[in-house]
Each structure stands twice: as structure tokens, then as C-alpha cells.
Short mmCIF file of C-alpha atoms in Angstrom, two decimals:
data_model
loop_
_atom_site.label_atom_id
_atom_site.label_comp_id
_atom_site.label_asym_id
_atom_site.label_seq_id
_atom_site.Cartn_x
_atom_site.Cartn_y
_atom_site.Cartn_z
CA VAL A 5 168.23 -69.23 -49.61
CA VAL A 6 168.38 -67.48 -46.23
CA ILE A 7 165.26 -65.76 -44.89
CA THR A 8 165.86 -63.39 -41.96
CA ASN A 9 163.21 -61.56 -39.93
CA THR A 10 164.28 -58.03 -38.91
CA THR A 11 160.78 -56.61 -38.43
CA GLY A 12 161.04 -56.27 -34.65
CA VAL A 13 158.16 -58.72 -34.11
CA THR A 14 157.48 -62.43 -34.50
CA LEU A 15 155.93 -63.29 -37.87
CA THR A 16 153.01 -65.62 -37.15
CA GLY A 17 149.30 -65.99 -37.86
CA ALA A 18 148.16 -63.32 -40.34
CA THR A 19 151.76 -62.16 -40.77
CA GLN A 20 153.44 -65.56 -41.21
CA ALA A 21 156.01 -65.81 -43.99
CA VAL A 22 155.50 -67.85 -47.18
CA PHE A 23 158.59 -68.88 -49.21
CA LYS A 24 158.34 -69.54 -52.97
CA ASP A 25 160.92 -70.40 -55.60
CA PRO A 26 159.09 -71.20 -58.86
CA ALA A 27 160.22 -73.71 -61.48
CA VAL A 28 162.65 -72.51 -64.15
CA THR A 29 163.10 -73.93 -67.66
CA GLY A 30 166.28 -76.00 -67.85
CA LEU A 31 166.62 -76.46 -64.09
CA ALA A 32 165.11 -79.49 -62.32
CA VAL A 33 164.84 -79.17 -58.54
CA ASN A 34 165.52 -82.53 -56.89
CA THR A 35 165.10 -81.67 -53.20
CA VAL A 36 164.56 -78.77 -50.84
CA THR A 37 165.49 -78.95 -47.17
CA CYS A 38 165.76 -76.35 -44.45
CA SER A 39 167.63 -75.68 -41.27
CA GLY A 40 167.36 -73.29 -38.38
CA ALA A 41 165.43 -73.43 -35.14
CA GLU A 42 162.22 -72.36 -36.88
CA CYS A 43 162.47 -74.61 -39.93
CA PRO A 44 158.93 -75.66 -40.92
CA CYS A 45 159.98 -78.99 -42.46
CA ALA A 46 163.03 -81.26 -42.35
CA SER A 47 162.37 -82.52 -45.88
CA CYS A 48 160.28 -79.87 -47.58
CA ASN A 49 158.07 -80.43 -50.60
CA VAL A 50 159.46 -79.20 -53.97
CA ALA A 51 155.95 -78.96 -55.46
CA ALA A 52 154.83 -76.70 -52.59
CA MET A 53 157.92 -74.47 -52.91
CA GLN A 54 157.34 -74.07 -56.65
CA GLY A 55 153.57 -73.64 -56.26
CA ALA A 56 151.63 -72.11 -53.37
CA GLY A 57 154.80 -71.83 -51.26
CA ILE A 58 156.18 -73.22 -48.01
CA THR A 59 154.60 -71.54 -44.99
CA ILE A 60 156.89 -70.65 -42.09
CA PRO A 61 154.37 -70.73 -39.21
CA SER A 62 156.51 -68.68 -36.82
CA LEU A 63 159.69 -66.66 -37.41
CA THR A 64 160.88 -64.67 -34.39
CA ASN A 65 162.63 -61.31 -34.72
CA ASN A 66 166.32 -61.55 -35.70
CA SER A 67 166.03 -65.25 -36.53
CA SER A 68 166.48 -66.94 -39.88
CA VAL A 69 165.61 -70.06 -41.82
CA THR A 70 167.95 -71.46 -44.48
CA PHE A 71 166.52 -73.42 -47.41
CA THR A 72 168.96 -75.61 -49.35
CA ILE A 73 167.81 -76.39 -52.87
CA ASN A 74 169.45 -79.24 -54.79
CA ALA A 75 168.89 -78.88 -58.53
CA THR A 76 170.21 -80.30 -61.79
CA VAL A 77 170.84 -78.25 -64.93
CA SER A 78 169.48 -79.88 -68.09
CA ALA A 79 171.85 -81.26 -70.73
CA THR A 80 170.90 -78.38 -73.04
CA PRO A 81 170.25 -75.43 -70.73
CA PRO A 82 169.08 -72.02 -71.92
CA ALA A 83 171.75 -69.35 -72.36
CA THR A 84 170.50 -67.49 -69.27
CA PHE A 85 168.64 -68.61 -66.17
CA THR A 86 166.46 -66.16 -64.31
CA ASN A 87 165.36 -67.54 -60.97
CA THR A 88 163.62 -65.46 -58.30
CA ALA A 89 162.88 -66.64 -54.78
CA THR A 90 160.32 -64.63 -52.79
CA VAL A 91 158.99 -64.38 -49.26
CA THR A 92 155.57 -62.87 -48.75
CA VAL A 93 154.51 -61.51 -45.35
CA GLY A 94 150.97 -60.17 -45.42
CA ALA A 95 150.87 -57.76 -48.40
CA ALA A 96 154.66 -57.19 -48.52
CA THR A 97 157.08 -59.26 -50.61
CA ALA A 98 160.86 -59.50 -50.41
CA SER A 99 162.77 -61.15 -53.23
CA ALA A 100 166.22 -62.20 -54.33
CA SER A 101 166.95 -62.72 -58.00
CA ASP A 102 169.68 -64.94 -59.33
CA THR A 103 170.43 -64.51 -63.01
CA ASN A 104 173.42 -66.78 -63.51
CA GLY A 105 174.76 -65.56 -60.16
CA GLY A 106 173.06 -62.17 -59.96
CA SER A 107 172.28 -60.24 -56.79
CA GLY A 108 169.68 -60.14 -54.03
CA SER A 109 167.66 -57.19 -52.80
CA GLY A 110 164.75 -56.40 -50.53
CA ALA A 111 161.51 -55.11 -52.02
CA GLY A 112 158.04 -53.99 -51.02
CA GLY A 113 159.11 -52.03 -47.95
CA SER A 114 159.47 -55.28 -46.03
CA LYS A 115 162.01 -55.87 -43.28
CA VAL A 116 162.28 -59.53 -44.18
CA ARG A 117 165.51 -60.27 -46.04
CA VAL A 118 165.98 -62.97 -48.63
CA ILE A 119 169.53 -63.87 -49.63
CA LYS A 120 170.19 -66.30 -52.43
CA TRP A 121 173.57 -67.55 -53.56
CA ARG A 122 174.94 -70.18 -55.87
CA GLU A 123 177.93 -72.44 -55.99
CA VAL A 124 179.40 -73.67 -59.24
CA PHE A 125 181.54 -76.78 -59.42
CA GLN A 126 183.39 -77.53 -62.63
#
């Protein structure tokens, strides 16, 4: 999941970004890590990501943070997964949905982009 700030200002304090990717039936998240100069944690907390969210204390304009999520599909998965990652900045939320490889889009009038992709190995 790549979060990019294109607001024209640094997101910090009252406008800091919060990243969430809630739990999904049939998908167990093992780890979440991040990279980028403004990564808030080298080994992030899965419970935080799926709950209240991971706060990005400062995200400068035109910079990004990449979260890598390692997950395992259950032995008997549901026919369709719907998984939505969001970033909230103040009252605005940007999201990217992934329904078995769906698409990402910005929402809420925010200039914070969330891009989510998947890789399938068979």
C-alpha cells in the first residue's frame, strides 16, 4: 500500500495521516512493515493497522510511505475478498479497494493518494 501526499503542505499535528487496513474474513495478516524516509515504524503493529490505525506523524508534500502487508489466505477462503485500506487526514479519507485484485481510487476530496496492489503466486 503506497500513501502519497500531494496536498502541497506537510501533514503533521492536527492534519497527520492515519493508515488503516481492517481484518478480512479468510485472510490472516502475519506482518506489516513500511519503508520510505517518513516511515513511522520499521516493524509496524498488525493490531494497530486493523484497529485504530497507524499514525504517520509527518508526511511532507510529494513524499510517500509504502506499507508491505504479508498475509495468508485460509485453507477454505470465501469466494470473494473485499479489502479496503484507508488513510484519514483530518475529516477527509482516501481509500483503495481490492476485491480480488480490484482498483484504487481517491475519495473525500483529499489530495492524499492510496494505491494498493496484489501479487499472486501459483
